[in-house]
Coordinates of C-alpha atoms and ligand atoms in Angstrom, one line a residue:
M9 CA 0.0 0.0 0.0
L10 CA 2.6 2.6 1.0
S11 CA 5.3 3.3 -1.5
G12 CA 8.1 1.0 -0.6
G13 CA 5.8 -1.3 1.3
I14 CA 6.6 -4.5 -0.6
G15 CA 10.1 -5.8 0.1
K16 CA 11.1 -7.3 -3.3
M17 CA 9.7 -4.6 -5.4
D18 CA 11.4 -2.1 -3.2
D19 CA 14.8 -3.5 -4.0
L20 CA 14.2 -3.2 -7.7
F21 CA 12.9 0.3 -7.2
N22 CA 16.0 1.3 -5.3
S23 CA 18.4 -0.2 -7.8
V24 CA 16.9 1.1 -11.1
I25 CA 15.4 4.4 -10.3
L26 CA 18.6 6.5 -10.4
S27 CA 18.5 8.2 -13.8
A28 CA 21.1 9.9 -16.1
D29 CA 23.7 12.3 -14.7
G30 CA 24.3 15.9 -15.9
N31 CA 26.7 14.9 -18.8
D32 CA 24.3 12.4 -20.2
I33 CA 21.6 15.0 -20.1
D34 CA 23.6 17.6 -21.9
N35 CA 24.7 15.1 -24.6
A36 CA 21.1 14.0 -25.2
Y37 CA 19.9 17.6 -25.1
N38 CA 22.5 18.7 -27.7
Y39 CA 21.4 15.9 -30.0
A40 CA 17.7 16.8 -29.4
K41 CA 18.4 20.5 -30.2
K42 CA 19.8 19.5 -33.6
V43 CA 16.8 17.3 -34.4
Y44 CA 14.3 20.0 -33.5
E45 CA 16.4 22.6 -35.4
S46 CA 16.0 20.4 -38.5
Y47 CA 12.2 20.9 -38.1
G48 CA 12.7 24.7 -37.7
V49 CA 12.2 24.6 -33.9
N50 CA 14.6 26.3 -31.5
A51 CA 14.7 24.3 -28.3
E52 CA 16.6 27.0 -26.4
E53 CA 13.7 29.4 -27.0
V54 CA 11.3 26.8 -25.8
L55 CA 13.2 26.4 -22.6
K56 CA 13.0 30.2 -22.1
K57 CA 9.3 30.2 -22.8
M58 CA 8.8 27.5 -20.2
E59 CA 10.0 30.0 -17.6
D60 CA 6.8 32.1 -18.1
I61 CA 4.4 29.1 -17.9
K62 CA 2.4 28.9 -14.7
V63 CA 0.2 26.1 -13.6
S64 CA -2.2 26.7 -10.6
I65 CA -1.7 23.9 -8.1
H66 CA -4.9 23.2 -6.2
C67 CA -4.5 23.0 -2.5
W68 CA -7.5 20.6 -2.1
Q69 CA -5.6 17.5 -3.4
G70 CA -3.6 17.7 -0.1
D71 CA -6.6 17.0 2.2
D72 CA -9.2 15.4 0.0
V73 CA -11.2 18.7 -0.2
T74 CA -11.9 18.7 3.5
G75 CA -10.9 22.2 4.5
F76 CA -10.3 23.6 8.0
E77 CA -13.8 24.5 9.1
K78 CA -14.8 23.0 12.4
G79 CA -18.1 21.2 12.8
V80 CA -18.6 20.7 9.1
E81 CA -18.9 17.0 8.1
G82 CA -16.5 16.3 5.2
L83 CA -17.0 16.8 1.5
S84 CA -20.7 16.9 0.3
G85 CA -22.7 18.4 -2.5
G86 CA -22.7 18.5 -6.3
G87 CA -21.4 14.9 -6.6
I88 CA -17.7 15.7 -6.0
M89 CA -16.1 12.8 -4.2
A90 CA -12.6 11.9 -3.0
T91 CA -12.2 8.1 -2.5
G92 CA -9.4 6.4 -0.6
N93 CA -7.7 6.7 2.7
Y94 CA -4.0 7.0 2.2
P95 CA -2.3 7.8 5.4
G96 CA -0.9 11.3 6.2
R97 CA -3.5 13.7 5.0
A98 CA -2.8 17.4 5.9
R99 CA -5.0 18.4 8.8
N100 CA -4.3 22.1 9.1
G101 CA -2.8 25.1 7.2
D102 CA 0.8 24.4 8.3
E103 CA 0.7 20.8 7.2
L104 CA -1.0 21.6 3.9
R105 CA 1.6 24.4 3.1
Q106 CA 4.4 22.0 4.1
D107 CA 3.1 19.4 1.7
I108 CA 2.4 21.8 -1.2
K109 CA 5.9 23.1 -0.7
K110 CA 7.3 19.6 -1.0
A111 CA 5.3 19.0 -4.2
L112 CA 6.4 22.3 -5.7
S113 CA 10.0 21.4 -5.0
L114 CA 9.6 18.5 -7.4
V115 CA 7.9 20.5 -10.2
P116 CA 10.1 22.6 -12.5
G117 CA 9.2 26.3 -12.8
K118 CA 7.4 28.9 -10.6
H119 CA 3.7 28.2 -10.2
K120 CA 0.6 29.4 -8.4
V121 CA -1.4 27.8 -5.6
N122 CA -5.2 27.6 -5.8
L123 CA -7.2 28.1 -2.6
H124 CA -10.8 27.5 -1.7
A125 CA -12.8 29.5 0.9
I126 CA -12.9 26.5 3.3
Y127 CA -9.1 26.8 3.8
A128 CA -9.6 29.9 5.9
E129 CA -7.6 30.0 9.1
T130 CA -9.6 31.7 11.8
E131 CA -8.2 33.1 15.1
N132 CA -8.1 30.5 17.8
N133 CA -10.0 28.2 15.5
I134 CA -13.2 30.2 16.2
Y135 CA -15.6 29.3 13.4
A136 CA -16.4 32.0 10.9
D137 CA -19.3 31.1 8.6
R138 CA -18.9 31.4 4.9
D139 CA -20.5 34.9 4.8
E140 CA -18.2 36.1 7.6
I141 CA -14.8 35.3 6.2
D142 CA -12.4 38.1 5.2
V143 CA -8.9 38.5 4.0
S144 CA -7.4 38.3 7.5
H145 CA -8.3 34.6 7.5
F146 CA -6.0 34.1 4.6
A147 CA -3.1 36.1 6.1
K148 CA -1.0 33.0 6.6
W149 CA -1.4 31.9 3.0
I150 CA -0.5 35.3 1.7
E151 CA 2.5 35.6 3.9
W152 CA 3.6 32.1 2.8
A153 CA 3.0 32.9 -0.9
K154 CA 5.1 36.1 -0.6
K155 CA 7.9 34.0 1.0
E156 CA 7.8 31.4 -1.7
G157 CA 7.5 34.1 -4.5
I158 CA 4.3 32.6 -5.9
G159 CA 0.8 33.9 -6.7
L160 CA -2.5 32.6 -5.3
D161 CA -5.9 31.9 -6.9
F162 CA -9.2 31.5 -5.1
N163 CA -12.6 29.8 -5.1
P164 CA -15.7 30.5 -3.1
T165 CA -16.9 27.2 -1.6
F166 CA -20.6 26.5 -2.3
F167 CA -20.6 22.9 -1.0
S168 CA -20.0 20.9 2.2
H169 CA -22.3 23.3 4.2
K170 CA -25.9 23.0 5.6
M171 CA -27.0 26.0 3.5
A172 CA -26.3 23.8 0.4
D173 CA -28.1 20.8 1.6
S174 CA -31.2 21.5 -0.5
G175 CA -29.1 21.1 -3.6
F176 CA -29.4 24.8 -4.5
T177 CA -27.3 27.8 -3.7
L178 CA -27.2 30.8 -6.0
S179 CA -30.2 29.5 -7.9
S180 CA -32.2 28.7 -4.8
K181 CA -35.8 29.9 -4.6
D182 CA -35.4 30.3 -0.9
N183 CA -34.3 33.9 -0.5
N184 CA -32.6 33.2 2.7
V185 CA -30.4 30.5 1.1
R186 CA -29.7 32.5 -2.0
S187 CA -28.7 35.7 -0.2
F188 CA -26.4 33.8 2.1
W189 CA -24.5 32.5 -0.9
I190 CA -24.5 35.8 -2.6
R191 CA -22.9 37.3 0.5
H192 CA -20.3 34.5 0.5
A193 CA -19.4 35.1 -3.1
K194 CA -19.1 38.8 -2.5
K195 CA -16.8 38.2 0.4
C196 CA -14.7 35.9 -1.7
R197 CA -14.3 38.4 -4.5
E198 CA -13.2 41.0 -1.9
I199 CA -10.7 38.5 -0.5
A200 CA -9.4 37.5 -4.0
S201 CA -8.9 41.0 -5.1
E202 CA -7.0 41.8 -1.9
I203 CA -4.8 38.7 -2.4
G204 CA -4.0 39.9 -6.0
R205 CA -3.2 43.4 -4.8
Q206 CA -1.0 42.2 -2.0
L207 CA 0.9 39.7 -4.1
G208 CA 1.2 41.9 -7.2
T209 CA -0.2 39.2 -9.5
P210 CA -3.9 38.7 -10.4
C211 CA -5.9 36.2 -8.4
V212 CA -8.3 34.1 -10.5
N213 CA -11.5 33.7 -8.6
N214 CA -13.6 30.9 -9.9
I215 CA -17.2 30.2 -9.2
W216 CA -18.5 26.7 -9.3
I217 CA -21.9 25.8 -7.7
P218 CA -23.4 22.4 -7.3
D219 CA -27.0 23.4 -8.1
G220 CA -29.1 20.8 -9.9
M221 CA -31.7 18.0 -9.7
K222 CA -31.5 14.3 -9.5
D223 CA -34.6 13.7 -11.5
L224 CA -36.5 15.5 -14.3
P225 CA -37.2 19.1 -13.5
A226 CA -40.6 20.5 -14.5
D227 CA -39.1 24.0 -14.8
R228 CA -35.6 24.4 -16.0
L229 CA -35.8 28.1 -16.9
S230 CA -36.7 29.7 -13.6
Y231 CA -33.6 28.5 -11.7
R232 CA -31.3 29.7 -14.5
L233 CA -32.9 33.1 -14.4
I234 CA -32.3 33.3 -10.7
L235 CA -28.7 32.2 -11.1
R236 CA -28.2 34.9 -13.8
D237 CA -29.6 37.5 -11.4
S238 CA -27.5 36.3 -8.5
L239 CA -24.3 36.4 -10.6
D240 CA -25.2 39.9 -11.8
D241 CA -25.6 41.0 -8.2
I242 CA -22.2 39.3 -7.2
F243 CA -20.4 41.0 -10.1
S244 CA -22.0 44.4 -9.7
E245 CA -19.0 45.5 -7.6
K246 CA -16.2 46.4 -10.0
Y247 CA -12.6 45.4 -9.0
N248 CA -9.3 46.1 -10.7
E249 CA -8.6 43.4 -13.3
S250 CA -5.0 43.4 -12.4
Y251 CA -6.0 42.2 -8.9
I252 CA -8.8 39.8 -9.7
K253 CA -9.9 37.7 -12.7
D254 CA -13.5 36.4 -12.2
S255 CA -14.5 33.1 -13.8
V256 CA -17.5 30.8 -13.9
E257 CA -17.4 27.0 -14.3
S258 CA -20.0 24.8 -15.9
K259 CA -20.7 21.1 -15.4
L260 CA -22.7 18.5 -17.3
F261 CA -23.9 16.4 -14.3
G262 CA -23.0 15.3 -10.8
I263 CA -24.0 12.4 -8.6
G264 CA -27.3 13.7 -7.4
S265 CA -27.7 16.2 -10.2
E266 CA -27.9 13.7 -13.1
S267 CA -30.9 15.2 -14.8
Y268 CA -30.3 18.9 -14.5
V269 CA -27.4 21.2 -13.7
V270 CA -28.4 24.8 -13.5
G271 CA -24.9 26.1 -14.4
S272 CA -24.6 24.1 -17.7
H273 CA -22.0 24.9 -20.4
E274 CA -24.5 26.8 -22.5
F275 CA -25.7 28.8 -19.5
Y276 CA -22.2 29.9 -18.5
M277 CA -20.9 30.5 -22.0
G278 CA -23.8 32.9 -22.6
Y279 CA -23.2 34.5 -19.2
A280 CA -19.4 34.8 -19.7
L281 CA -19.6 36.3 -23.2
S282 CA -22.5 38.7 -22.4
R283 CA -20.9 39.9 -19.1
N284 CA -17.2 39.8 -20.0
V285 CA -16.4 37.3 -17.2
M286 CA -13.9 34.5 -17.9
L287 CA -15.2 31.0 -18.6
C288 CA -13.7 27.9 -17.0
L289 CA -13.7 24.6 -18.9
D290 CA -13.1 21.6 -16.7
T291 CA -11.9 18.5 -18.7
G292 CA -14.2 16.3 -16.6
H293 CA -17.4 18.4 -17.1
F294 CA -18.5 17.3 -20.5
H295 CA -19.7 14.0 -22.0
P296 CA -16.9 11.4 -21.3
T297 CA -16.0 11.3 -25.0
E298 CA -16.1 15.0 -25.5
S299 CA -12.8 16.9 -25.6
I300 CA -12.5 20.5 -24.5
A301 CA -9.5 21.0 -26.9
D302 CA -11.8 22.0 -29.8
K303 CA -13.6 24.5 -27.7
I304 CA -10.6 26.6 -27.0
S305 CA -10.3 28.4 -30.3
S306 CA -14.0 29.0 -30.5
L307 CA -13.9 30.8 -27.1
L308 CA -10.7 32.7 -28.0
T309 CA -12.5 34.1 -31.0
F310 CA -14.7 36.0 -28.7
Q311 CA -12.7 36.5 -25.5
N312 CA -9.1 37.0 -24.6
K313 CA -9.2 34.9 -21.4
L314 CA -10.0 31.3 -20.5
L315 CA -9.5 29.2 -17.5
L316 CA -8.9 25.4 -17.8
H317 CA -9.4 22.9 -15.0
I318 CA -7.2 19.9 -15.8
S319 CA -8.7 16.8 -14.4
R320 CA -9.2 13.2 -15.6
G321 CA -12.5 11.5 -15.7
V322 CA -12.6 7.8 -15.7
R323 CA -16.0 6.7 -16.9
W324 CA -17.5 9.7 -15.1
D325 CA -16.3 13.1 -13.7
S326 CA -14.2 11.1 -11.2
D327 CA -11.4 13.6 -10.8
H328 CA -8.5 11.2 -11.2
V329 CA -5.0 12.6 -11.3
A330 CA -4.2 14.3 -14.6
L331 CA -1.8 12.5 -16.9
L332 CA 0.1 13.1 -20.1
N333 CA -2.7 11.7 -22.3
D334 CA -4.2 12.6 -25.6
E335 CA -6.7 15.0 -24.0
V336 CA -4.1 17.1 -22.2
L337 CA -1.7 17.0 -25.1
S338 CA -4.4 18.2 -27.5
I339 CA -5.4 21.0 -25.1
A340 CA -1.8 22.2 -25.0
Q341 CA -1.4 21.9 -28.8
E342 CA -4.5 24.0 -29.3
V343 CA -3.2 26.8 -27.0
K344 CA 0.2 26.7 -28.8
R345 CA -1.4 26.7 -32.3
A346 CA -3.5 29.7 -31.2
D347 CA -0.4 31.4 -29.7
S348 CA -2.4 32.0 -26.5
F349 CA -0.4 30.9 -23.5
D350 CA -0.8 34.5 -22.3
K351 CA -4.6 34.2 -22.4
V352 CA -5.2 30.7 -21.1
Y353 CA -4.9 29.9 -17.4
F354 CA -4.0 26.3 -16.6
A355 CA -5.2 25.0 -13.2
L356 CA -5.2 21.5 -11.8
D357 CA -8.4 20.0 -10.4
F358 CA -8.3 16.4 -9.2
F359 CA -8.4 14.7 -5.8
D360 CA -7.2 11.2 -5.3
A361 CA -7.1 10.0 -1.7
S362 CA -5.9 6.5 -2.5
I363 CA -2.3 7.3 -3.3
N364 CA 0.4 9.5 -1.7
R365 CA -1.1 13.0 -2.1
I366 CA 2.3 14.6 -2.9
T367 CA 2.8 11.9 -5.7
A368 CA -0.7 12.8 -7.0
W369 CA 0.2 16.6 -7.2
V370 CA 3.6 16.0 -8.8
I371 CA 2.3 13.5 -11.4
G372 CA -0.4 16.0 -12.5
A373 CA 1.7 19.1 -12.5
R374 CA 4.5 17.5 -14.4
A375 CA 2.1 15.9 -16.9
V376 CA 0.6 19.3 -17.7
L377 CA 4.0 20.9 -18.0
K378 CA 5.2 18.1 -20.2
A379 CA 2.2 18.6 -22.5
I380 CA 2.9 22.3 -22.7
M381 CA 6.5 21.8 -23.5
F382 CA 5.7 19.1 -26.1
A383 CA 3.3 21.6 -27.7
L384 CA 5.9 24.4 -27.7
L385 CA 8.4 22.0 -29.4
E386 CA 5.9 21.3 -32.2
P387 CA 7.0 22.6 -35.6
T388 CA 3.6 24.4 -35.9
E389 CA 4.6 26.7 -38.7
L390 CA 5.8 23.8 -40.8
I391 CA 2.6 21.9 -40.3
K392 CA 0.4 24.9 -40.9
E393 CA 2.3 25.6 -44.1
Q394 CA 1.5 22.2 -45.5
E395 CA -2.1 22.7 -44.5
L396 CA -2.2 26.0 -46.4
K397 CA -0.7 24.3 -49.5
G398 CA -3.5 21.7 -49.3
N399 CA -1.0 18.9 -48.7
F400 CA -2.9 17.1 -46.0
G401 CA -0.8 14.0 -46.3
N402 CA 2.3 15.9 -45.3
R403 CA 0.3 17.6 -42.5
L404 CA -0.7 14.2 -41.1
A405 CA 2.8 12.7 -41.6
L406 CA 4.5 15.6 -39.8
M407 CA 2.0 15.4 -36.9
E408 CA 2.9 11.7 -36.6
E409 CA 6.7 12.1 -36.9
V410 CA 6.6 14.8 -34.2
K411 CA 5.4 12.2 -31.6
T412 CA 8.8 10.4 -31.7
L413 CA 11.2 13.4 -31.7
P414 CA 13.5 13.4 -28.6
F415 CA 11.2 15.3 -26.4
S416 CA 12.4 13.7 -23.2
A417 CA 15.9 15.0 -23.6
V418 CA 14.5 18.6 -23.6
W419 CA 12.3 17.8 -20.6
D420 CA 15.3 16.4 -18.6
K421 CA 17.3 19.5 -19.5
Y422 CA 14.5 21.7 -18.3
C423 CA 14.3 19.8 -15.0
N424 CA 18.1 20.0 -14.7
L425 CA 18.2 23.8 -15.3
N426 CA 15.5 24.2 -12.6
K427 CA 17.5 21.9 -10.2
I428 CA 14.5 19.5 -10.1
P429 CA 14.9 15.7 -10.3
H430 CA 14.3 14.4 -13.7
G431 CA 13.0 10.9 -14.6
A432 CA 11.5 9.0 -11.7
E433 CA 14.1 10.1 -9.2
W434 CA 11.6 12.4 -7.5
L435 CA 9.9 9.3 -6.1
R436 CA 12.8 8.9 -3.8
D437 CA 12.2 12.3 -2.3
V438 CA 8.5 11.5 -1.8
K439 CA 9.5 8.3 -0.1
V440 CA 11.7 10.1 2.4
Y441 CA 9.1 12.7 3.0
E442 CA 6.5 10.0 3.6
E443 CA 8.6 8.4 6.2
E444 CA 9.8 11.6 7.9
V445 CA 6.6 13.6 7.8
L446 CA 3.4 11.9 6.6
L447 CA 3.7 8.7 8.6
K448 CA 4.6 10.6 11.7
R449 CA 1.2 12.4 11.5
I450 CA -0.5 9.1 12.1
G451 CA 2.0 8.1 14.8
V452 CA 4.2 5.7 12.7
V453 CA 7.8 6.2 13.5
K454 CA 10.4 4.2 11.5
Ligands
RNT525 C1 -16.5 20.4 -9.3 C2 -15.6 21.4 -10.0 C3 -14.9 22.3 -9.0 C4 -14.3 21.6 -7.9 C5 -13.4 22.4 -7.0 C6 -13.0 21.8 -5.7 O1 -17.0 19.5 -10.2 O2 -14.7 20.8 -10.8 O3 -13.9 23.0 -9.7 O4 -13.6 20.5 -8.3 O5 -13.9 23.7 -6.8
ZN526 ZN1 -13.2 22.1 -11.8

């Protein structure tokens, strides 16, 4: 169960996992550089571009979306679910920051950390309800982010709360419920804007609500009209866009909201475009065979901003750890081909409690960065030229050849330049951390 738990496997793991040294990496990189050069791609420039790429690392992978509120019973609402019980979950802000810092130390580049309102830290643990939180409850996060030299993003939390038990929040017909969540959302925008101001880098504030119905609704329209009005009320306060970037996230269905989700894709696309609010596309929030890659250029035709939640649905919106798969690769390729890395915000959104949580973060973050680097190394101009000439055979052949270019040599070089373990070597760091920190949290001392 634990990494290194099985004796024989562990021996093999220890003997083979050490990867190439610096010289090997340089030699391989020099060869790769030549190969990419022959396709008209400058690998040095790609390494430079990678320095500006930021992925927002979600804090909620570290504690299975539990948060720090006292007296609230675990994750509930909207069908989001973390399964598994791997030992060593972070139980408070200090532990969570310690774990995220460890994960970040195994991911090349400077990134952001994505918070949720339930990660507020109140004085003496005195409970502050969702409509009572303010920026002071995030002072430790801000101070930490300053120290680490990273930005923060934010999310109001519309689930795991008694006021969400009816299945409705911002689209509720109960004015008491609806106004409670409007107050919460307003507080969160205030907090996010202040975070962005203090850190000197915009804070993306993303609204996702669980509202929907298990079975066939008799009236789909009225809830959507209410949601529209609630959002208009929430966004009526204008903040400086260099402090806060507002976004709204749709969903197809959830467990318990199979028949109807108020905040559907069409609803939020209409809302975002008519109100100039950013749209968030989550890879798990569409039909399981539907890719969000093709949606990117359509949205960029009408807006200069887009938030992506990178997740991996297995048969349903299961929020498995993101991998370097066709979906993530084609997303990165679409952003590259549209030359839009300055317009598209990449954020991770998965929660797996069945494996080491640091491992989960690192796999997902490295996978997204690999996909982005792979896309940046694509000879896009060359391929586009063949398309323009109408030579679709060449276009297809080039796309296929690109798959086996020596990408990994450039990736290893990038890790090396950032003083981050390349290959699978980072698993050793996680193993040590598990023994020295995570297991001690549950009283296991080796
Ligand atoms: C839920 C949405 C949402 C959440 C986070 C925790 O289906 O994807 O983004 O995962 O807010
Ligand atoms: Zn999401």
